[in-house]
C-alpha positions as a Markdown table, in Angstrom:
| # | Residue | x | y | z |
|---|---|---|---|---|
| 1 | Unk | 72.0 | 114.0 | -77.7 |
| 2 | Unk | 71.5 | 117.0 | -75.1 |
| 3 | Unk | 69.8 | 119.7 | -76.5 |
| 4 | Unk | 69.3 | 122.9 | -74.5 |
| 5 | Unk | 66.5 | 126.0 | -76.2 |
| 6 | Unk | 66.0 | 129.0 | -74.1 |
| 7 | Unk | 63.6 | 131.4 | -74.7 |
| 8 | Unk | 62.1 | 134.6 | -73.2 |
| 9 | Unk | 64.1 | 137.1 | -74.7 |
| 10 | Unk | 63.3 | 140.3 | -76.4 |
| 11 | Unk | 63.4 | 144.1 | -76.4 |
| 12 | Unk | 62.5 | 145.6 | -73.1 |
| 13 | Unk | 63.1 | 149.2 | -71.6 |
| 14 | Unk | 66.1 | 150.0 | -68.1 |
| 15 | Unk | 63.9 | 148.9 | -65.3 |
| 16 | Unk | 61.5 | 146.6 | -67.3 |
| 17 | Unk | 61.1 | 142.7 | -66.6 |
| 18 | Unk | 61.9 | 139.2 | -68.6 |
| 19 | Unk | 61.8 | 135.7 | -67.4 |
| 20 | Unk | 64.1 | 133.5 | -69.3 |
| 21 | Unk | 63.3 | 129.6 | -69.7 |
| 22 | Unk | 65.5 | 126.3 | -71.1 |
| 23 | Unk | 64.1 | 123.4 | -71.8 |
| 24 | Unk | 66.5 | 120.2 | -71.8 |
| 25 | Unk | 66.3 | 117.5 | -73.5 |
| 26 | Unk | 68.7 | 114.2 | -73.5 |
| 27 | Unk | 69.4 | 116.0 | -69.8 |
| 28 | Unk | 68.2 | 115.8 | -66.2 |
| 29 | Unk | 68.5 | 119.3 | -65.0 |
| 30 | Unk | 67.3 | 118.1 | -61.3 |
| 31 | Unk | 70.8 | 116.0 | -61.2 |
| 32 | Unk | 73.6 | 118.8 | -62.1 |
| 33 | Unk | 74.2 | 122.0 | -61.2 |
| 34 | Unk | 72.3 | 124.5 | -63.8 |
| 35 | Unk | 73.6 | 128.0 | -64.6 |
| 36 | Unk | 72.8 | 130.9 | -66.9 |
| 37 | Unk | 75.2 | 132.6 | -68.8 |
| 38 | Unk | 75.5 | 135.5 | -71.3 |
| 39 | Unk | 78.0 | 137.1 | -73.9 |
| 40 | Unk | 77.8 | 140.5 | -74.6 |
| 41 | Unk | 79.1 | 142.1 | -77.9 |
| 42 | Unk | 82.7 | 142.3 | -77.8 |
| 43 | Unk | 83.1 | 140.3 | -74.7 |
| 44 | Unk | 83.4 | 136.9 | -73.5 |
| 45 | Unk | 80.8 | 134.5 | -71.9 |
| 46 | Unk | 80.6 | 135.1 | -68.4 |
| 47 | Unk | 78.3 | 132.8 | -65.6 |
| 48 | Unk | 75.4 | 134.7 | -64.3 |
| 49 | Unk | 73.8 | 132.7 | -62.1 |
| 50 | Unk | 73.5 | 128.9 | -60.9 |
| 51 | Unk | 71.7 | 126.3 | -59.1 |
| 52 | Unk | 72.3 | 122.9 | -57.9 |
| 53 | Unk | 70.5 | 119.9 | -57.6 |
| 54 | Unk | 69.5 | 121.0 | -53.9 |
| 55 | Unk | 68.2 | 124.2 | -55.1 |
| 56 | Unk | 70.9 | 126.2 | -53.7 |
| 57 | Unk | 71.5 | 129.7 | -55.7 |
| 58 | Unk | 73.9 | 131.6 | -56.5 |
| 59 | Unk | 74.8 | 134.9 | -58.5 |
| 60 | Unk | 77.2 | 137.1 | -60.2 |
| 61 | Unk | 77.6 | 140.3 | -58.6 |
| 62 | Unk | 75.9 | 142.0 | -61.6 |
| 63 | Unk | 72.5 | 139.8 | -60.7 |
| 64 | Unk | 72.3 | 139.9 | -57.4 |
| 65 | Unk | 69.3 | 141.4 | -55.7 |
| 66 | Unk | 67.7 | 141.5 | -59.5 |
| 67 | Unk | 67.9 | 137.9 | -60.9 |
| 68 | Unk | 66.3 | 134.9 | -59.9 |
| 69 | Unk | 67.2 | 131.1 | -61.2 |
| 70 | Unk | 64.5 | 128.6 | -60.2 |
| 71 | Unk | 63.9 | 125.1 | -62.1 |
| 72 | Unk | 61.0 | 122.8 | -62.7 |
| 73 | Unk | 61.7 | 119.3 | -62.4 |
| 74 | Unk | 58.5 | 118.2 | -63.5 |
| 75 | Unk | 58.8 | 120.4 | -67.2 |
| 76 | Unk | 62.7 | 119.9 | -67.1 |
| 77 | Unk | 62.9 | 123.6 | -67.6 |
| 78 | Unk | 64.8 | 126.1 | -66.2 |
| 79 | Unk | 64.4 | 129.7 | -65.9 |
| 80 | Unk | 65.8 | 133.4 | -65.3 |
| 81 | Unk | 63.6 | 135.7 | -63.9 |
| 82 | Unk | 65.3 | 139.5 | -64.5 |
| 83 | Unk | 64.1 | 142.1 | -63.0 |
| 84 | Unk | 65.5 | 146.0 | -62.9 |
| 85 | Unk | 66.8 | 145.5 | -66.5 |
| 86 | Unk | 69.9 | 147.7 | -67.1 |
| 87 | Unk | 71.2 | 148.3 | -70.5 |
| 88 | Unk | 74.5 | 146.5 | -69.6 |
| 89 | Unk | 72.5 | 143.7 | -69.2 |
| 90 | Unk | 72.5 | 143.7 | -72.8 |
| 91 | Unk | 73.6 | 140.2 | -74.2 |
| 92 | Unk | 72.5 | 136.7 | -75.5 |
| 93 | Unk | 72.0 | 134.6 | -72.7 |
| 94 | Unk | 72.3 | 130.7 | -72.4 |
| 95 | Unk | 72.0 | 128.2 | -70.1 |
| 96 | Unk | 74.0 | 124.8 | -69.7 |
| 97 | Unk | 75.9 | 122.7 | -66.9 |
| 98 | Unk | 78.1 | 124.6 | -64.1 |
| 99 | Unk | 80.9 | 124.5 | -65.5 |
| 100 | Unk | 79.3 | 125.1 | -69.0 |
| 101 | Unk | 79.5 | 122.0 | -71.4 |
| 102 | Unk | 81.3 | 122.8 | -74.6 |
| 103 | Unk | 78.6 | 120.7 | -77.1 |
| 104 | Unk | 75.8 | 121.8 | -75.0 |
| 105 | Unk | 75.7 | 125.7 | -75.9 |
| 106 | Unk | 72.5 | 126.3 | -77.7 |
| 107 | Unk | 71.3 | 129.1 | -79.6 |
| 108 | Unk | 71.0 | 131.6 | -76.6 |
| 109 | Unk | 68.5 | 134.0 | -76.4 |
| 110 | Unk | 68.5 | 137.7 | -77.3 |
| 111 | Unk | 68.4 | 140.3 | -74.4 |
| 112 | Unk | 68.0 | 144.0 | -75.3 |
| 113 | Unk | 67.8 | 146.5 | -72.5 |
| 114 | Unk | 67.1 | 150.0 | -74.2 |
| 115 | Unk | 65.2 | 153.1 | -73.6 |
C-alpha cells in the first residue's frame, strides 16, 4: 500500500520559517508529479505547489516567491520549504500525486502561523 507521513509542522510566528517533508512508501515520488496541498479551517483543500518528475515547479499564487518544493530521490522524500510565514497560511498541509490520490491523503501536518 502507498503510504504518505509529512512532517515539519508546528507553531511559528508571521515572517518565521518551516520546511515541510513526506516520506513515501509503496510510491516512487521521482516517477509522478508531487504536489503539496493544505485545508484551512472552514475551507476546502486547495494545491499549493507541485513538481514533476523533471523537477519542474510550480506554485499557487499564495506561495510564490515564499515556497519552495524540492524532492530527494535517494530518501524518497519530499519537502516544502516556507518562508515569510503569513497567518493565512494557517492550515494542515499534505502532500500526494498531482492530481491528489483519494486513498493516498495522510495525516497532514499542522501549520500555525501566529504572533
Amino acid at each position: 500500500q502507498v503510504q504518505l507521513v509529512e512532517s515539519g509542522g508546528g507553531l511559528v510566528q508571521p515572517g518565521g520559517s518551516l520546511r515541510l517533508s513526506c516520506v513515501g512508501s509503496g510510491i516512487i515520488f521521482s516517477i509522478y508529479t508531487m504536489g503539496w496541498y493544505r485545508q484551512a479551517p472552514g475551507k476546502l483543500r486547495e494545491w499549493v505547489a507541485g513538481i514533476s518528475p523533471g523537477d519542474t515547479t510550480t506554485y499557487a499564487d499564495s506561495a510564490k516567491g515564499r515556497f519552495t518544493i524540492s524532492r530527494d530521490t535517494a530518501k524518497n522524500t519530499m519537502y516544502l520549504q516556507m518562508n515569510s510565514l503569513k497567518p493565512e497560511d494557517t492550515a494542515v498541509y499534505y502532500c500526494n500525486t498531482w492530481p491528489g490520490t483519494p486513498h493516498y491523503w495522510g495525516q497532514g501536518t499542522q501549520v500555525t502561523v501566529s504572533a
